[in-house]
mmCIF file of C-alpha atoms in Angstrom:
data_model
loop_
_atom_site.group_PDB
_atom_site.id
_atom_site.type_symbol
_atom_site.label_atom_id
_atom_site.label_comp_id
_atom_site.label_asym_id
_atom_site.label_seq_id
_atom_site.Cartn_x
_atom_site.Cartn_y
_atom_site.Cartn_z
ATOM 1 C CA MET D 565 99.752 -171.613 267.549
ATOM 2 C CA THR D 566 101.092 -168.445 265.807
ATOM 3 C CA GLN D 567 97.850 -166.673 264.668
ATOM 4 C CA THR D 568 97.774 -165.030 261.195
ATOM 5 C CA HIS D 569 95.138 -164.067 259.182
ATOM 6 C CA ILE D 570 94.583 -162.613 255.758
ATOM 7 C CA TRP D 571 92.837 -159.754 255.773
ATOM 8 C CA TRP D 572 91.972 -160.150 251.626
ATOM 9 C CA VAL D 573 91.238 -156.700 250.508
ATOM 10 C CA ARG D 574 89.052 -156.439 247.341
ATOM 11 C CA ARG D 575 85.479 -154.536 246.993
ATOM 12 C CA ASP D 576 86.393 -153.373 250.761
ATOM 13 C CA ILE D 577 89.278 -150.515 250.528
ATOM 14 C CA ARG D 578 88.504 -148.958 254.230
ATOM 15 C CA LEU D 579 88.983 -148.629 257.635
ATOM 16 C CA GLN D 580 85.855 -147.397 259.038
ATOM 17 C CA ASP D 581 82.922 -150.024 259.087
ATOM 18 C CA ASN D 582 84.746 -152.778 257.175
ATOM 19 C CA GLN D 583 83.334 -155.703 259.013
ATOM 20 C CA THR D 584 85.803 -158.088 256.938
ATOM 21 C CA LEU D 585 88.310 -156.320 258.626
ATOM 22 C CA GLN D 586 87.337 -156.557 262.093
ATOM 23 C CA ALA D 587 86.397 -160.589 261.289
ATOM 24 C CA ALA D 588 90.226 -160.532 260.219
ATOM 25 C CA LEU D 589 91.515 -159.047 263.632
ATOM 26 C CA ASN D 590 89.720 -160.871 266.101
ATOM 27 C CA GLY D 591 92.049 -163.620 267.576
ATOM 28 C CA ALA D 592 95.040 -162.143 264.606
ATOM 29 C CA GLN D 593 98.702 -161.793 265.849
ATOM 30 C CA TYR D 594 99.766 -160.816 262.943
ATOM 31 C CA LEU D 595 97.663 -159.581 260.463
ATOM 32 C CA ILE D 596 98.183 -159.332 255.958
ATOM 33 C CA PRO D 597 96.402 -156.692 254.477
ATOM 34 C CA LEU D 598 96.273 -158.126 251.108
ATOM 35 C CA PHE D 599 95.313 -157.234 247.578
ATOM 36 C CA VAL D 600 96.023 -159.425 244.167
ATOM 37 C CA ILE D 601 96.589 -157.644 241.153
ATOM 38 C CA GLU D 602 94.800 -159.588 239.111
ATOM 39 C CA PRO D 603 95.625 -159.270 234.890
ATOM 40 C CA ALA D 604 92.762 -160.396 233.655
ATOM 41 C CA LEU D 605 90.754 -158.012 235.801
ATOM 42 C CA MET D 606 92.772 -155.145 235.338
ATOM 43 C CA ASP D 607 93.671 -155.631 231.713
ATOM 44 C CA SER D 608 89.738 -155.033 231.261
ATOM 45 C CA ALA D 609 89.233 -152.900 232.862
ATOM 46 C CA GLY D 610 88.951 -148.622 231.522
ATOM 47 C CA PRO D 611 92.355 -146.072 232.178
ATOM 48 C CA LYS D 612 90.423 -144.380 234.844
ATOM 49 C CA ARG D 613 88.890 -147.191 236.460
ATOM 50 C CA ARG D 614 92.200 -148.617 237.370
ATOM 51 C CA ALA D 615 93.261 -145.301 238.667
ATOM 52 C CA PHE D 616 90.828 -144.826 240.871
ATOM 53 C CA LEU D 617 91.597 -148.360 242.100
ATOM 54 C CA LEU D 618 95.414 -147.607 242.056
ATOM 55 C CA ASN D 619 94.881 -144.235 243.894
ATOM 56 C CA ALA D 620 92.669 -145.871 245.623
ATOM 57 C CA LEU D 621 95.099 -148.774 247.915
ATOM 58 C CA ALA D 622 98.105 -146.307 247.612
ATOM 59 C CA ASP D 623 95.760 -144.045 250.476
ATOM 60 C CA LEU D 624 94.894 -147.527 252.474
ATOM 61 C CA ASP D 625 98.436 -148.166 252.372
ATOM 62 C CA LYS D 626 99.251 -144.955 254.055
ATOM 63 C CA GLN D 627 96.032 -145.503 256.381
ATOM 64 C CA LEU D 628 97.830 -148.800 257.343
ATOM 65 C CA GLN D 629 101.336 -147.577 257.993
ATOM 66 C CA SER D 630 100.084 -144.349 260.438
ATOM 67 C CA LEU D 631 98.996 -148.459 262.278
ATOM 68 C CA GLY D 632 102.189 -149.747 262.240
ATOM 69 C CA ALA D 633 101.162 -152.138 259.116
ATOM 70 C CA ARG D 634 100.816 -152.027 255.282
ATOM 71 C CA LEU D 635 99.589 -153.520 252.338
ATOM 72 C CA ILE D 636 101.260 -156.728 250.517
ATOM 73 C CA VAL D 637 100.175 -156.389 246.949
ATOM 74 C CA ARG D 638 100.958 -159.277 245.247
ATOM 75 C CA GLN D 639 100.386 -160.807 240.977
ATOM 76 C CA GLY D 640 98.271 -162.976 239.763
ATOM 77 C CA PRO D 641 94.949 -164.866 240.029
ATOM 78 C CA ALA D 642 93.730 -165.638 243.379
ATOM 79 C CA VAL D 643 92.550 -168.847 243.432
ATOM 80 C CA GLU D 644 96.512 -169.222 243.092
ATOM 81 C CA VAL D 645 98.351 -166.558 244.709
ATOM 82 C CA LEU D 646 95.393 -166.804 248.677
ATOM 83 C CA PRO D 647 96.653 -170.611 248.534
ATOM 84 C CA GLN D 648 100.072 -170.555 247.811
ATOM 85 C CA LEU D 649 100.412 -167.243 250.620
ATOM 86 C CA SER D 650 98.226 -169.414 253.457
ATOM 87 C CA ARG D 651 100.251 -172.847 252.570
ATOM 88 C CA ALA D 652 103.111 -170.528 253.209
ATOM 89 C CA LEU D 653 101.682 -169.352 256.398
ATOM 90 C CA GLY D 654 100.944 -172.444 257.686
ATOM 91 C CA GLY D 655 97.464 -172.444 256.582
ATOM 92 C CA ALA D 656 96.449 -169.341 257.992
ATOM 93 C CA PRO D 657 92.820 -168.114 256.935
ATOM 94 C CA VAL D 658 91.189 -166.099 254.210
ATOM 95 C CA PHE D 659 89.075 -163.070 255.717
ATOM 96 C CA ALA D 660 87.343 -161.815 252.373
ATOM 97 C CA GLN D 661 84.259 -159.483 251.927
ATOM 98 C CA ARG D 662 81.584 -161.400 249.911
ATOM 99 C CA ASP D 663 80.826 -160.302 246.513
ATOM 100 C CA PHE D 664 78.390 -161.072 244.428
ATOM 101 C CA SER D 665 79.526 -161.474 240.975
ATOM 102 C CA PRO D 666 79.601 -164.822 239.162
ATOM 103 C CA PHE D 667 82.971 -164.853 238.564
ATOM 104 C CA ALA D 668 83.467 -163.961 241.890
ATOM 105 C CA ARG D 669 81.631 -166.556 243.469
ATOM 106 C CA TRP D 670 82.743 -168.686 241.250
ATOM 107 C CA ARG D 671 87.083 -167.535 242.221
ATOM 108 C CA ASP D 672 85.713 -168.046 245.648
ATOM 109 C CA GLY D 673 84.425 -171.452 245.799
ATOM 110 C CA GLU D 674 87.790 -172.681 243.995
ATOM 111 C CA ILE D 675 89.596 -170.879 246.685
ATOM 112 C CA ALA D 676 87.865 -172.287 249.644
ATOM 113 C CA LYS D 677 88.171 -176.005 247.872
ATOM 114 C CA GLN D 678 92.706 -174.878 248.845
ATOM 115 C CA THR D 679 92.091 -173.162 251.734
ATOM 116 C CA THR D 680 90.436 -171.524 254.775
ATOM 117 C CA LEU D 681 87.960 -168.666 253.126
ATOM 118 C CA HIS D 682 85.287 -166.507 255.592
ATOM 119 C CA LEU D 683 83.225 -163.792 254.063
ATOM 120 C CA LEU D 684 81.664 -160.777 255.108
ATOM 121 C CA PRO D 685 79.070 -159.012 254.664
ATOM 122 C CA GLY D 686 79.915 -155.671 253.970
ATOM 123 C CA GLN D 687 79.099 -154.729 249.868
ATOM 124 C CA VAL D 688 75.629 -154.150 250.744
ATOM 125 C CA LEU D 689 73.336 -153.248 253.829
ATOM 126 C CA ARG D 690 70.915 -156.426 253.041
ATOM 127 C CA GLN D 691 72.205 -159.589 251.913
ATOM 128 C CA PRO D 692 71.013 -160.406 248.148
ATOM 129 C CA ASP D 693 69.619 -164.377 249.726
ATOM 130 C CA SER D 694 67.636 -161.963 252.518
ATOM 131 C CA VAL D 695 65.135 -160.408 250.633
ATOM 132 C CA LEU D 696 62.788 -162.352 249.913
ATOM 133 C CA LYS D 697 59.334 -163.222 249.067
ATOM 134 C CA ALA D 698 56.698 -165.518 251.692
ATOM 135 C CA ASP D 699 57.386 -168.057 249.545
ATOM 136 C CA GLY D 700 61.531 -167.894 249.627
ATOM 137 C CA ASP D 701 61.726 -166.696 245.841
ATOM 138 C CA PRO D 702 63.239 -163.490 244.880
ATOM 139 C CA TYR D 703 61.857 -160.387 243.691
ATOM 140 C CA MET D 704 61.344 -159.848 240.028
ATOM 141 C CA VAL D 705 60.071 -155.784 240.434
ATOM 142 C CA PHE D 706 62.342 -153.206 243.085
ATOM 143 C CA THR D 707 58.461 -151.909 244.260
ATOM 144 C CA PRO D 708 57.912 -155.309 246.383
ATOM 145 C CA TYR D 709 61.604 -155.688 246.590
ATOM 146 C CA ARG D 710 61.830 -152.242 248.901
ATOM 147 C CA ARG D 711 58.603 -152.021 250.422
ATOM 148 C CA ARG D 712 60.126 -155.298 252.229
ATOM 149 C CA TRP D 713 63.681 -153.854 252.283
ATOM 150 C CA LEU D 714 62.055 -150.876 254.210
ATOM 151 C CA GLU D 715 60.371 -153.341 256.303
ATOM 152 C CA GLY D 716 64.599 -153.423 258.635
ATOM 153 C CA GLY D 717 65.036 -149.807 259.039
ATOM 154 C CA LEU D 718 67.854 -148.279 258.189
ATOM 155 C CA PRO D 719 70.573 -148.114 260.047
ATOM 156 C CA THR D 720 71.807 -145.529 262.626
ATOM 157 C CA PRO D 721 75.919 -143.881 262.485
ATOM 158 C CA ALA D 722 76.461 -145.882 266.121
ATOM 159 C CA GLN D 723 76.250 -149.113 264.083
ATOM 160 C CA CYS D 724 79.471 -147.928 262.265
ATOM 161 C CA LEU D 725 81.734 -149.643 262.960
ATOM 162 C CA PRO D 726 85.510 -146.966 263.979
ATOM 163 C CA ALA D 727 88.677 -147.549 261.878
ATOM 164 C CA PRO D 728 91.389 -149.740 264.126
ATOM 165 C CA ARG D 729 93.212 -147.255 266.594
ATOM 166 C CA GLU D 730 95.858 -150.523 266.114
ATOM 167 C CA LEU D 731 96.621 -153.124 264.241
ATOM 168 C CA PRO D 732 98.414 -155.987 265.167
ATOM 169 C CA PRO D 733 102.479 -156.668 263.030
ATOM 170 C CA LEU D 734 103.179 -158.233 259.850
ATOM 171 C CA LEU D 735 105.123 -161.373 260.000
ATOM 172 C CA ASP D 736 109.009 -160.642 259.443
ATOM 173 C CA GLY D 737 110.016 -160.472 255.637
ATOM 174 C CA LEU D 738 106.621 -161.048 254.164
ATOM 175 C CA GLU D 739 107.023 -159.329 250.914
ATOM 176 C CA GLY D 740 104.929 -157.705 247.755
ATOM 177 C CA ILE D 741 105.326 -156.286 244.440
ATOM 178 C CA PRO D 742 105.145 -152.374 244.375
ATOM 179 C CA LEU D 743 102.018 -151.273 243.771
ATOM 180 C CA PRO D 744 101.663 -149.605 240.314
ATOM 181 C CA GLN D 745 101.342 -145.730 240.776
ATOM 182 C CA ALA D 746 98.590 -144.248 238.521
ATOM 183 C CA ARG D 747 98.019 -140.477 237.998
ATOM 184 C CA PRO D 748 95.086 -138.759 239.669
ATOM 185 C CA VAL D 749 91.230 -138.854 238.479
ATOM 186 C CA THR D 750 90.375 -134.884 237.921
ATOM 187 C CA GLY D 751 87.250 -134.823 239.935
ATOM 188 C CA PHE D 752 87.936 -137.562 242.273
ATOM 189 C CA PRO D 753 90.532 -137.685 244.498
ATOM 190 C CA ALA D 754 90.498 -141.608 245.536
ATOM 191 C CA THR D 755 91.248 -141.092 249.280
ATOM 192 C CA ALA D 756 88.939 -141.984 252.495
ATOM 193 C CA LYS D 757 89.134 -138.228 253.377
ATOM 194 C CA GLU D 758 87.617 -137.940 250.596
ATOM 195 C CA SER D 759 85.117 -140.396 250.401
ATOM 196 C CA GLN D 760 83.903 -138.899 253.868
ATOM 197 C CA ARG D 761 84.595 -134.768 253.392
ATOM 198 C CA ARG D 762 81.572 -136.075 250.193
ATOM 199 C CA LEU D 763 79.157 -137.666 252.290
ATOM 200 C CA GLU D 764 78.713 -134.886 254.571
ATOM 201 C CA ASP D 765 78.851 -131.743 252.414
ATOM 202 C CA PHE D 766 76.019 -133.968 250.640
ATOM 203 C CA ALA D 767 73.972 -135.022 253.556
ATOM 204 C CA ALA D 768 74.438 -130.952 254.241
ATOM 205 C CA ASP D 769 73.097 -129.915 251.268
ATOM 206 C CA GLU D 770 72.107 -131.363 247.755
ATOM 207 C CA LEU D 771 70.635 -134.470 249.735
ATOM 208 C CA TRP D 772 68.199 -132.184 250.666
ATOM 209 C CA HIS D 773 66.585 -131.689 246.894
ATOM 210 C CA TYR D 774 68.087 -134.123 245.687
ATOM 211 C CA ASP D 775 64.808 -135.069 243.558
ATOM 212 C CA SER D 776 64.143 -132.206 242.415
ATOM 213 C CA ASP D 777 67.520 -131.467 241.231
ATOM 214 C CA ARG D 778 69.719 -134.620 240.387
ATOM 215 C CA ASP D 779 68.791 -134.501 236.639
ATOM 216 C CA ARG D 780 69.444 -131.034 236.232
ATOM 217 C CA MET D 781 72.117 -131.028 233.938
ATOM 218 C CA ASP D 782 72.930 -127.086 235.106
ATOM 219 C CA LEU D 783 73.758 -128.061 238.918
ATOM 220 C CA ASP D 784 75.185 -130.629 240.705
ATOM 221 C CA GLY D 785 72.804 -131.993 242.090
ATOM 222 C CA THR D 786 73.909 -136.113 242.857
ATOM 223 C CA SER D 787 75.836 -137.130 244.886
ATOM 224 C CA ARG D 788 79.433 -137.811 242.746
ATOM 225 C CA LEU D 789 79.786 -141.260 245.472
ATOM 226 C CA SER D 790 79.425 -143.653 243.058
ATOM 227 C CA PRO D 791 84.045 -144.378 243.008
ATOM 228 C CA TYR D 792 83.964 -144.641 246.186
ATOM 229 C CA LEU D 793 80.588 -147.130 247.207
ATOM 230 C CA ARG D 794 82.181 -149.348 243.944
ATOM 231 C CA PHE D 795 84.871 -150.043 245.530
ATOM 232 C CA GLY D 796 84.340 -149.775 248.862
ATOM 233 C CA LEU D 797 86.017 -146.808 250.276
ATOM 234 C CA LEU D 798 82.843 -145.713 251.414
ATOM 235 C CA SER D 799 80.114 -148.151 252.453
ATOM 236 C CA PRO D 800 76.596 -148.756 251.639
ATOM 237 C CA ARG D 801 75.626 -148.650 256.196
ATOM 238 C CA ALA D 802 77.272 -145.407 255.903
ATOM 239 C CA CYS D 803 75.850 -144.013 253.176
ATOM 240 C CA PHE D 804 72.616 -145.313 254.603
ATOM 241 C CA ALA D 805 72.848 -143.651 258.056
ATOM 242 C CA ARG D 806 73.539 -140.370 257.696
ATOM 243 C CA ALA D 807 70.861 -140.313 255.177
ATOM 244 C CA GLY D 808 68.826 -141.394 258.054
ATOM 245 C CA VAL D 809 70.143 -139.021 260.140
ATOM 246 C CA ALA D 810 69.226 -136.135 257.539
ATOM 247 C CA LEU D 811 65.205 -137.850 257.759
ATOM 248 C CA SER D 812 64.609 -137.627 260.717
ATOM 249 C CA GLN D 813 65.690 -133.709 261.254
ATOM 250 C CA ALA D 814 63.668 -132.892 257.907
ATOM 251 C CA HIS D 815 60.774 -132.248 259.685
ATOM 252 C CA GLU D 816 58.617 -131.257 256.159
ATOM 253 C CA GLU D 817 56.556 -133.855 253.580
ATOM 254 C CA ALA D 818 58.753 -132.172 250.852
ATOM 255 C CA ALA D 819 62.528 -132.431 252.519
ATOM 256 C CA GLN D 820 61.104 -135.780 253.191
ATOM 257 C CA SER D 821 60.674 -136.591 249.845
ATOM 258 C CA GLU D 822 63.626 -135.427 248.522
ATOM 259 C CA ILE D 823 65.767 -137.322 250.847
ATOM 260 C CA ARG D 824 63.667 -140.808 250.371
ATOM 261 C CA SER D 825 64.721 -140.380 246.461
ATOM 262 C CA TRP D 826 67.865 -141.390 246.893
ATOM 263 C CA ILE D 827 67.416 -143.754 249.912
ATOM 264 C CA ASN D 828 66.078 -145.280 246.514
ATOM 265 C CA GLU D 829 68.663 -144.874 244.685
ATOM 266 C CA LEU D 830 70.423 -146.825 247.265
ATOM 267 C CA ILE D 831 68.067 -149.130 247.306
ATOM 268 C CA TRP D 832 68.041 -149.880 243.419
ATOM 269 C CA ARG D 833 71.840 -150.670 244.167
ATOM 270 C CA GLU D 834 70.804 -153.416 246.412
ATOM 271 C CA PHE D 835 68.262 -154.691 244.329
ATOM 272 C CA TYR D 836 70.753 -155.043 241.291
ATOM 273 C CA THR D 837 72.934 -156.571 242.824
ATOM 274 C CA MET D 838 70.240 -159.283 244.019
ATOM 275 C CA ILE D 839 69.338 -159.692 240.333
ATOM 276 C CA LEU D 840 72.318 -160.612 239.512
ATOM 277 C CA PHE D 841 72.906 -162.953 242.251
#
């Protein structure tokens, strides 16, 4: 029996360190990289957010084409598009990165009633229901949450998954709609190459005095990685791992404190995700 898997691209617009993509590749003879343009979500987004997203998807499509695949784009409510496509492909399972907003949880629940849906980690490093008090209750204060979070340690670069060197082919005749064109967002090229460059440049320089410079309006003291994390061009694991490397290289307490400040900001992101969940 032909094994066709659907990789539903959401907030993981990347090939590198993508746990959902890795799971979708396992045992797949055909892989369908799919993005669903949901009008209700696109219409409510600001123009720069929409442009960044579309440019990031265009870059992902170029990467997929270099591996013999391409991005399939469909439009409509995902609760309709995914089950329809799955049925058309003989009940193909859907693989997606787990999301935690109320809408995403409702949407995933509805889709799971109609087809096989596998939800994988990757939006945060620690799942919201994995960092809990001893009695099983969630933390509502950041400092004790951070302490518990840090008990798991920081990942290493070796734990980050490499991008695949090849991909299964698409099924013949599978069509989608053209990806809408968008102007580049000034100052934020939405490409995987740019996301990696920014992370490495930041880790080599600004990270080492992040706590001192991050609130200086006259300096470029922040990481400028927010949209890349938001849309998943970078994985949080890659960011934590790179910060961990810098921390291991910092021999003075002052430098370690600067680096820990950014690590704390990344943990704040996980804390707020947990609160949302």
